[in-house]
């Protein structure tokens, strides 16, 4: 049951008033991106015959082939590969990384340590079978500056090493207190890299970033982008999958990593999922705007309650993540319980902190999802340790997102 306190209701009204300008800006971007998506559907002649899928080998899947072209148009790329056969974002990003490199080459991450799940792809600690290390591919990283910005001087020197054949840029803050990179900043990085090493390919981990701005990283000069369909571009509808878009030669190589060198992107049954992927993309710009409004509202409300959150409600955004430092374990647990009990699904369960493998402390996660782990749906999680920061994302509709947050803040402040 949701219990929203009088105080929270009052502050919520003040916040919405305050955020009106920000909301209008978010709606403007959503309109722009919806037009982009509609025009791609029209150009590629999406029709009802695209919605039925194939079985078996999946030859001549009109929907799959059309969807690839629609994604390519939307992201201003030469080519794209959109597949339910990608287990998740990590799988798509890994295939994109492999597509850019050969034994002896070096991958350079210019935004510090990549997202946790990609560390096994690199083989950071154990050279495990199939990892970059296993194949004799080197890895280096450049930390962000203390202000959380790319270190342009270091990028210039380190990227100039000719063994560096691929650059990895993470757009979103992921689960850290750094800021998301704007597409303009991605453009600056790409320009620096090109100056000193024109032969290196640039990949942007685009997770959580899609449709938050008018431009996407390919327009900023990146060669490839990759992400998850149960985040932004799936619009809450895609049941699973990932995508890669960018230079045709690299997308082809990534397809060979996903399937086999002899198959590439030409096979792969879609099993009746095409309609959901098209429909998800159709909804995506709007759902991203709803998630952004939910995040802005949350940030503004936390400020009213004297809590530190990042980004601030009035800051420019390039991902849908909102970090809020709640200051105590008790508040963190109550906030998560409030998000859970305000969900449409699994509202009756109570999230508990647990020792998740790979973490050196307990982690708590709250989500009442239609699709397992989908984080364009309202969800909150974080490691239970100082400064007790909760990472909140999603909200398929602003109304449900707002109610969930009011419920969480009420639970936390009674
Ligand atoms: C979510 C995410 C990924 C991939 O995560 P999956 O859970 O594998 O989909 C990679 N990078 C960033 C920045 C992410 O947010």
Coordinates of C-alpha atoms and ligand atoms in Angstrom, one line a residue:
X1 CA 0.0 0.0 0.0
X2 CA 1.2 3.5 -0.8
X3 CA 1.2 6.0 2.1
X4 CA 2.1 9.5 1.0
X5 CA 2.6 12.0 3.8
X6 CA 1.1 15.5 3.9
X7 CA 4.5 17.0 4.0
X8 CA 5.7 15.1 1.0
X9 CA 2.6 16.1 -1.0
X10 CA 3.1 19.8 -0.1
X11 CA 6.8 19.7 -1.1
X12 CA 5.9 17.8 -4.3
X13 CA 3.7 20.6 -5.4
X14 CA 6.5 23.1 -4.8
X15 CA 9.0 21.0 -6.7
X16 CA 6.8 20.5 -9.7
X17 CA 6.3 24.3 -9.9
X18 CA 10.1 24.8 -9.7
X19 CA 10.8 22.1 -12.3
X20 CA 8.3 23.4 -14.9
X21 CA 11.0 24.9 -17.1
X22 CA 13.1 21.7 -17.0
X23 CA 10.1 19.6 -17.8
X24 CA 9.3 21.8 -20.8
X25 CA 12.9 21.3 -22.1
X26 CA 12.7 17.5 -21.6
X27 CA 9.4 17.4 -23.5
X28 CA 11.0 19.4 -26.3
X29 CA 13.8 16.8 -26.7
X30 CA 11.2 14.0 -26.6
X31 CA 9.2 15.6 -29.4
X32 CA 12.4 16.0 -31.4
X33 CA 13.5 12.4 -30.9
X34 CA 9.9 11.0 -31.5
X35 CA 10.0 12.8 -34.9
X36 CA 13.4 11.2 -35.6
X37 CA 12.0 7.7 -34.8
X38 CA 8.8 8.3 -36.8
X39 CA 10.7 9.5 -39.9
X40 CA 12.9 6.4 -39.7
X41 CA 9.9 4.1 -39.6
X42 CA 8.4 5.9 -42.6
X43 CA 11.6 5.9 -44.6
X44 CA 12.2 2.2 -44.1
X45 CA 8.6 1.4 -44.9
X46 CA 7.7 -0.4 -41.6
X47 CA 4.6 -2.4 -42.2
X48 CA 2.5 -5.1 -40.5
X49 CA 4.5 -7.7 -42.4
X50 CA 7.6 -6.7 -40.4
X51 CA 5.9 -7.8 -37.1
X52 CA 5.7 -11.5 -37.7
X53 CA 8.9 -13.3 -37.0
X54 CA 10.9 -16.3 -38.2
X55 CA 11.8 -19.6 -36.6
X56 CA 14.7 -21.9 -37.1
X57 CA 17.6 -20.4 -39.0
X58 CA 15.7 -17.1 -39.3
X59 CA 16.6 -16.5 -43.0
X60 CA 14.9 -13.5 -44.7
X61 CA 13.4 -12.0 -41.6
X62 CA 11.9 -8.8 -43.0
X63 CA 11.2 -7.4 -39.5
X64 CA 14.8 -8.0 -38.3
X65 CA 16.3 -6.5 -41.4
X66 CA 14.0 -3.5 -41.4
X67 CA 14.6 -2.9 -37.7
X68 CA 18.3 -2.9 -38.3
X69 CA 17.9 -0.1 -40.9
X70 CA 15.5 1.8 -38.6
X71 CA 18.0 1.8 -35.8
X72 CA 20.8 2.9 -38.2
X73 CA 18.7 5.8 -39.3
X74 CA 17.7 6.9 -35.8
X75 CA 21.3 6.8 -34.6
X76 CA 22.6 8.4 -37.8
X77 CA 24.7 5.3 -38.4
X78 CA 25.7 3.4 -41.6
X79 CA 24.5 0.1 -40.2
X80 CA 23.0 -1.5 -37.1
X81 CA 22.5 -4.9 -35.5
X82 CA 19.5 -5.2 -33.2
X83 CA 19.0 -8.6 -31.7
X84 CA 17.2 -10.4 -28.9
X85 CA 20.1 -12.8 -29.1
X86 CA 22.2 -10.3 -27.2
X87 CA 21.7 -11.4 -23.6
X88 CA 22.0 -7.8 -22.4
X89 CA 24.0 -4.6 -22.8
X90 CA 27.2 -6.2 -21.6
X91 CA 27.0 -8.8 -24.4
X92 CA 26.4 -6.1 -27.1
X93 CA 29.2 -3.9 -25.8
X94 CA 31.6 -6.9 -25.6
X95 CA 30.8 -7.9 -29.2
X96 CA 31.5 -4.3 -30.2
X97 CA 34.8 -4.3 -28.4
X98 CA 35.9 -7.6 -30.0
X99 CA 34.9 -6.2 -33.4
X100 CA 37.5 -3.4 -33.1
X101 CA 40.5 -5.4 -32.0
X102 CA 43.0 -8.1 -33.0
X103 CA 45.7 -9.9 -31.0
X104 CA 48.5 -7.5 -30.1
X105 CA 46.2 -4.4 -30.1
X106 CA 45.3 -2.3 -27.1
X107 CA 42.0 -1.1 -25.8
X108 CA 42.1 2.2 -24.0
X109 CA 39.2 3.3 -21.8
X110 CA 39.2 7.1 -21.4
X111 CA 36.5 7.3 -18.8
X112 CA 38.1 5.3 -16.0
X113 CA 37.1 1.8 -15.1
X114 CA 34.4 0.5 -17.3
X115 CA 31.0 -0.8 -16.1
X116 CA 31.5 -3.6 -13.6
X117 CA 30.2 -6.4 -15.8
X118 CA 32.7 -5.5 -18.6
X119 CA 35.7 -6.2 -16.4
X120 CA 35.4 -10.0 -17.1
X121 CA 35.4 -9.2 -20.9
X122 CA 38.7 -7.4 -20.4
X123 CA 40.0 -10.3 -18.3
X124 CA 41.4 -7.8 -15.8
X125 CA 42.2 -10.3 -13.1
X126 CA 42.2 -13.8 -14.6
X127 CA 42.7 -13.9 -18.3
X128 CA 39.6 -16.0 -18.5
X129 CA 38.8 -17.9 -21.7
X130 CA 37.5 -15.6 -24.4
X131 CA 38.5 -12.4 -22.6
X132 CA 40.7 -9.7 -24.2
X133 CA 43.7 -10.8 -22.2
X134 CA 43.1 -14.4 -23.3
X135 CA 43.5 -13.3 -26.9
X136 CA 46.6 -11.2 -26.2
X137 CA 44.8 -7.9 -26.4
X138 CA 46.1 -5.3 -24.0
X139 CA 44.0 -2.9 -21.9
X140 CA 44.7 0.5 -20.3
X141 CA 42.6 3.1 -18.8
X142 CA 42.7 6.8 -18.1
X143 CA 41.1 8.0 -14.9
X144 CA 38.7 10.8 -14.9
X145 CA 39.9 14.0 -13.2
X146 CA 38.9 14.8 -9.6
X147 CA 36.1 16.9 -11.1
X148 CA 34.8 13.8 -12.9
X149 CA 35.8 15.1 -16.3
X150 CA 37.8 13.4 -19.1
X151 CA 41.5 14.1 -18.8
X152 CA 42.1 15.6 -22.2
X153 CA 45.9 15.9 -21.9
X154 CA 46.3 12.3 -20.9
X155 CA 44.0 11.2 -23.6
X156 CA 46.1 13.0 -26.2
X157 CA 49.3 11.4 -25.0
X158 CA 48.1 7.8 -24.3
X159 CA 45.9 7.6 -27.4
X160 CA 48.8 8.5 -29.6
X161 CA 50.4 5.1 -29.0
X162 CA 49.9 3.3 -32.3
X163 CA 49.2 0.0 -30.6
X164 CA 46.0 1.6 -29.3
X165 CA 43.4 0.4 -31.8
X166 CA 40.2 1.0 -29.9
X167 CA 38.9 3.6 -27.5
X168 CA 36.1 3.0 -25.0
X169 CA 34.0 5.9 -23.8
X170 CA 31.2 5.4 -21.2
X171 CA 28.5 8.0 -21.6
X172 CA 26.5 7.3 -18.5
X173 CA 27.7 7.7 -14.9
X174 CA 26.8 4.0 -14.4
X175 CA 26.9 3.3 -10.7
X176 CA 29.4 5.9 -9.6
X177 CA 29.3 9.5 -8.5
X178 CA 30.9 10.8 -11.7
X179 CA 28.7 12.8 -14.1
X180 CA 27.3 11.5 -17.4
X181 CA 29.2 12.8 -20.5
X182 CA 27.2 15.1 -22.8
X183 CA 27.3 14.2 -26.4
X184 CA 29.3 17.5 -26.9
X185 CA 32.0 16.2 -24.5
X186 CA 32.0 12.9 -26.4
X187 CA 32.7 14.9 -29.6
X188 CA 35.6 16.6 -27.9
X189 CA 37.1 13.3 -26.9
X190 CA 36.6 11.9 -30.5
X191 CA 38.3 15.0 -32.0
X192 CA 41.3 14.7 -29.7
X193 CA 41.7 11.0 -30.4
X194 CA 41.4 11.5 -34.2
X195 CA 44.2 14.2 -34.1
X196 CA 46.7 11.8 -32.6
X197 CA 45.5 8.4 -33.8
X198 CA 43.2 8.5 -36.8
X199 CA 43.3 4.7 -37.1
X200 CA 41.8 3.9 -33.7
X201 CA 38.1 3.0 -33.6
X202 CA 35.9 4.7 -31.0
X203 CA 33.1 2.9 -29.2
X204 CA 30.6 4.6 -26.9
X205 CA 28.9 2.5 -24.2
X206 CA 25.6 4.3 -24.8
X207 CA 23.6 2.5 -22.0
X208 CA 21.1 4.9 -20.3
X209 CA 22.0 7.7 -22.6
X210 CA 19.8 7.1 -25.7
X211 CA 17.2 9.9 -26.4
X212 CA 18.3 12.0 -23.4
X213 CA 19.7 14.6 -25.9
X214 CA 18.9 15.5 -29.4
X215 CA 22.1 14.1 -30.7
X216 CA 23.7 10.6 -30.3
X217 CA 27.4 9.7 -30.1
X218 CA 27.7 8.7 -33.8
X219 CA 26.9 12.3 -34.7
X220 CA 29.7 13.3 -32.4
X221 CA 32.2 11.2 -34.3
X222 CA 32.1 7.8 -32.6
X223 CA 32.5 4.8 -34.8
X224 CA 30.2 2.5 -32.8
X225 CA 27.6 2.7 -30.1
X226 CA 26.1 -0.2 -28.1
X227 CA 23.4 -0.6 -25.5
X228 CA 20.7 -2.7 -23.9
X229 CA 17.1 -3.1 -25.1
X230 CA 15.8 -3.4 -21.6
X231 CA 17.0 0.1 -21.0
X232 CA 16.2 3.3 -23.0
X233 CA 15.7 2.1 -26.6
X234 CA 13.4 -0.8 -25.7
X235 CA 10.8 1.7 -24.4
X236 CA 9.7 -0.7 -21.7
X237 CA 8.3 -3.0 -24.3
X238 CA 11.2 -5.0 -25.7
X239 CA 11.5 -8.2 -23.7
X240 CA 15.2 -8.6 -24.1
X241 CA 18.2 -7.9 -26.3
X242 CA 20.9 -5.4 -27.3
X243 CA 22.0 -3.3 -30.2
X244 CA 25.1 -2.0 -31.9
X245 CA 25.2 0.8 -34.5
X246 CA 27.9 2.5 -36.4
X247 CA 30.4 1.9 -39.2
X248 CA 29.3 -0.9 -41.5
X249 CA 32.5 -2.9 -41.4
X250 CA 32.6 -2.9 -37.6
X251 CA 28.9 -3.8 -37.3
X252 CA 29.6 -6.7 -39.6
X253 CA 32.5 -7.9 -37.5
X254 CA 30.4 -7.5 -34.3
X255 CA 27.7 -9.7 -35.9
X256 CA 30.3 -12.4 -36.5
X257 CA 31.2 -12.2 -32.8
X258 CA 27.6 -12.6 -31.8
X259 CA 27.0 -15.6 -34.1
X260 CA 29.9 -17.1 -36.2
X261 CA 32.2 -15.8 -38.9
X262 CA 30.1 -17.6 -41.5
X263 CA 26.8 -16.3 -40.4
X264 CA 27.2 -12.8 -39.2
X265 CA 23.9 -10.9 -39.0
X266 CA 22.1 -12.8 -41.7
X267 CA 20.5 -15.4 -39.5
X268 CA 18.9 -15.6 -36.1
X269 CA 15.2 -16.3 -35.6
X270 CA 13.2 -13.5 -34.0
X271 CA 10.5 -15.8 -32.7
X272 CA 7.6 -13.3 -32.8
X273 CA 9.4 -10.5 -31.0
X274 CA 9.8 -8.0 -33.9
X275 CA 6.6 -6.1 -33.1
X276 CA 7.7 -5.6 -29.5
X277 CA 11.1 -4.2 -30.6
X278 CA 9.5 -1.8 -33.1
X279 CA 6.8 -0.8 -30.6
X280 CA 9.4 -0.3 -27.9
X281 CA 11.5 2.0 -30.1
X282 CA 8.4 3.9 -31.0
X283 CA 7.7 4.5 -27.3
X284 CA 11.3 5.0 -26.3
X285 CA 11.8 8.8 -26.7
X286 CA 8.6 9.4 -24.6
X287 CA 9.5 6.8 -21.9
X288 CA 12.9 8.3 -21.6
X289 CA 11.3 11.7 -21.1
X290 CA 9.1 10.2 -18.4
X291 CA 12.2 8.7 -16.7
X292 CA 14.0 12.1 -16.9
X293 CA 11.1 14.0 -15.4
X294 CA 10.9 11.4 -12.6
X295 CA 14.7 11.9 -12.0
X296 CA 14.4 15.7 -12.0
X297 CA 11.4 15.5 -9.6
X298 CA 13.3 13.2 -7.3
X299 CA 16.3 15.5 -7.3
X300 CA 14.2 18.5 -6.5
X301 CA 12.3 16.7 -3.7
X302 CA 15.5 15.4 -2.1
X303 CA 16.8 18.9 -2.1
X304 CA 13.7 20.1 -0.2
X305 CA 14.5 17.5 2.4
X306 CA 18.1 18.7 2.6
X307 CA 19.8 15.7 0.9
X308 CA 22.6 15.7 -1.5
X309 CA 21.7 14.5 -5.0
X310 CA 23.4 14.4 -8.3
X311 CA 22.6 15.7 -10.9
X312 CA 20.8 18.7 -9.4
X313 CA 17.3 19.2 -10.7
X314 CA 18.3 22.1 -12.9
X315 CA 21.4 20.5 -14.4
X316 CA 21.7 19.3 -17.9
X317 CA 21.5 15.5 -18.2
X318 CA 22.9 12.9 -20.6
X319 CA 21.6 9.8 -18.8
X320 CA 18.5 8.8 -16.8
X321 CA 20.3 8.0 -13.5
X322 CA 19.8 10.0 -10.3
X323 CA 22.2 9.5 -7.4
X324 CA 21.0 10.5 -4.0
X325 CA 23.2 10.2 -0.9
X326 CA 20.8 9.3 1.9
X327 CA 23.3 9.5 4.7
X328 CA 22.3 6.4 6.7
X329 CA 21.6 2.7 6.2
X330 CA 18.2 3.0 7.8
X331 CA 17.1 5.7 5.3
X332 CA 18.5 3.7 2.4
X333 CA 16.5 0.6 3.4
X334 CA 13.3 2.6 4.0
X335 CA 13.6 4.4 0.6
X336 CA 14.0 1.1 -1.2
X337 CA 11.1 -0.4 0.6
X338 CA 9.0 2.6 -0.4
X339 CA 10.0 2.3 -4.1
X340 CA 9.1 -1.4 -4.0
X341 CA 5.7 -0.9 -2.2
X342 CA 4.9 1.8 -4.7
X343 CA 5.4 -0.5 -7.7
X344 CA 2.7 -2.2 -9.8
X345 CA 4.4 -5.6 -9.7
X346 CA 5.8 -7.3 -6.6
X347 CA 4.6 -4.4 -4.4
X348 CA 4.1 -6.9 -1.5
X349 CA 7.7 -8.0 -1.3
X350 CA 10.3 -6.3 0.8
X351 CA 13.8 -5.7 -0.6
X352 CA 16.6 -6.8 1.7
X353 CA 20.3 -6.0 1.5
X354 CA 22.4 -9.0 0.5
X355 CA 26.0 -9.9 -0.2
X356 CA 26.0 -9.8 -4.0
X357 CA 29.0 -11.6 -5.6
X358 CA 31.5 -9.1 -6.8
X359 CA 30.8 -6.5 -4.2
X360 CA 32.8 -5.9 -1.0
X361 CA 29.6 -4.9 0.9
X362 CA 25.9 -5.5 1.0
X363 CA 23.8 -4.3 -1.9
X364 CA 20.1 -3.4 -1.9
X365 CA 17.8 -3.4 -4.9
X366 CA 14.2 -2.3 -5.3
X367 CA 12.2 -2.9 -8.5
X368 CA 8.7 -4.0 -9.3
X369 CA 9.2 -4.8 -12.9
X370 CA 7.2 -6.2 -15.8
X371 CA 10.5 -7.3 -17.4
X372 CA 13.2 -8.8 -15.2
X373 CA 16.0 -6.3 -14.5
X374 CA 14.6 -3.7 -16.9
X375 CA 15.9 -0.4 -15.6
X376 CA 13.9 2.0 -17.7
X377 CA 11.2 0.9 -15.2
X378 CA 11.4 2.7 -11.9
X379 CA 14.1 1.0 -9.8
X380 CA 16.6 1.9 -7.1
X381 CA 19.7 0.2 -5.9
X382 CA 23.1 0.8 -4.4
X383 CA 25.9 -0.6 -2.2
X384 CA 25.0 -0.3 1.5
X385 CA 28.0 1.7 2.6
X386 CA 29.0 5.4 3.2
X387 CA 27.6 7.8 2.0
X388 CA 24.6 5.5 1.5
X389 CA 24.0 6.5 -2.1
X390 CA 21.0 5.2 -3.9
X391 CA 21.0 5.1 -7.7
X392 CA 17.5 5.6 -9.0
X393 CA 16.5 5.3 -12.6
X394 CA 13.5 4.8 -14.8
X395 CA 9.8 5.4 -14.6
X396 CA 7.8 4.4 -17.7
X397 CA 5.3 7.0 -16.9
X398 CA 6.0 10.2 -14.9
X399 CA 2.8 9.7 -12.9
X400 CA 3.9 6.3 -11.6
X401 CA 7.4 7.5 -11.2
X402 CA 6.3 10.5 -9.1
X403 CA 4.0 8.3 -7.0
X404 CA 6.8 5.8 -6.4
X405 CA 9.2 8.6 -5.2
X406 CA 6.6 10.3 -3.0
X407 CA 5.9 6.9 -1.4
X408 CA 9.7 6.3 -0.9
X409 CA 10.3 9.7 0.6
X410 CA 7.3 9.4 2.8
X411 CA 8.5 6.0 4.1
X412 CA 11.9 7.5 4.7
X413 CA 10.8 10.6 6.6
X414 CA 8.1 9.5 8.9
Ligands
LIG1 C1 23.6 -1.3 -17.8 C2 24.9 -0.9 -18.3 C3 25.7 -1.7 -19.0 C4 25.3 -3.1 -19.3 O1 24.5 -3.7 -18.4 P1 23.6 -5.0 -18.7 O2 23.1 -5.2 -17.3 O3 24.5 -6.0 -19.1 O4 22.6 -4.6 -19.7 C5 26.9 -1.3 -19.4 N1 27.3 0.0 -19.2 C6 26.5 0.9 -18.5 C7 27.0 2.3 -18.3 C8 25.3 0.5 -18.1 O5 24.5 1.3 -17.4

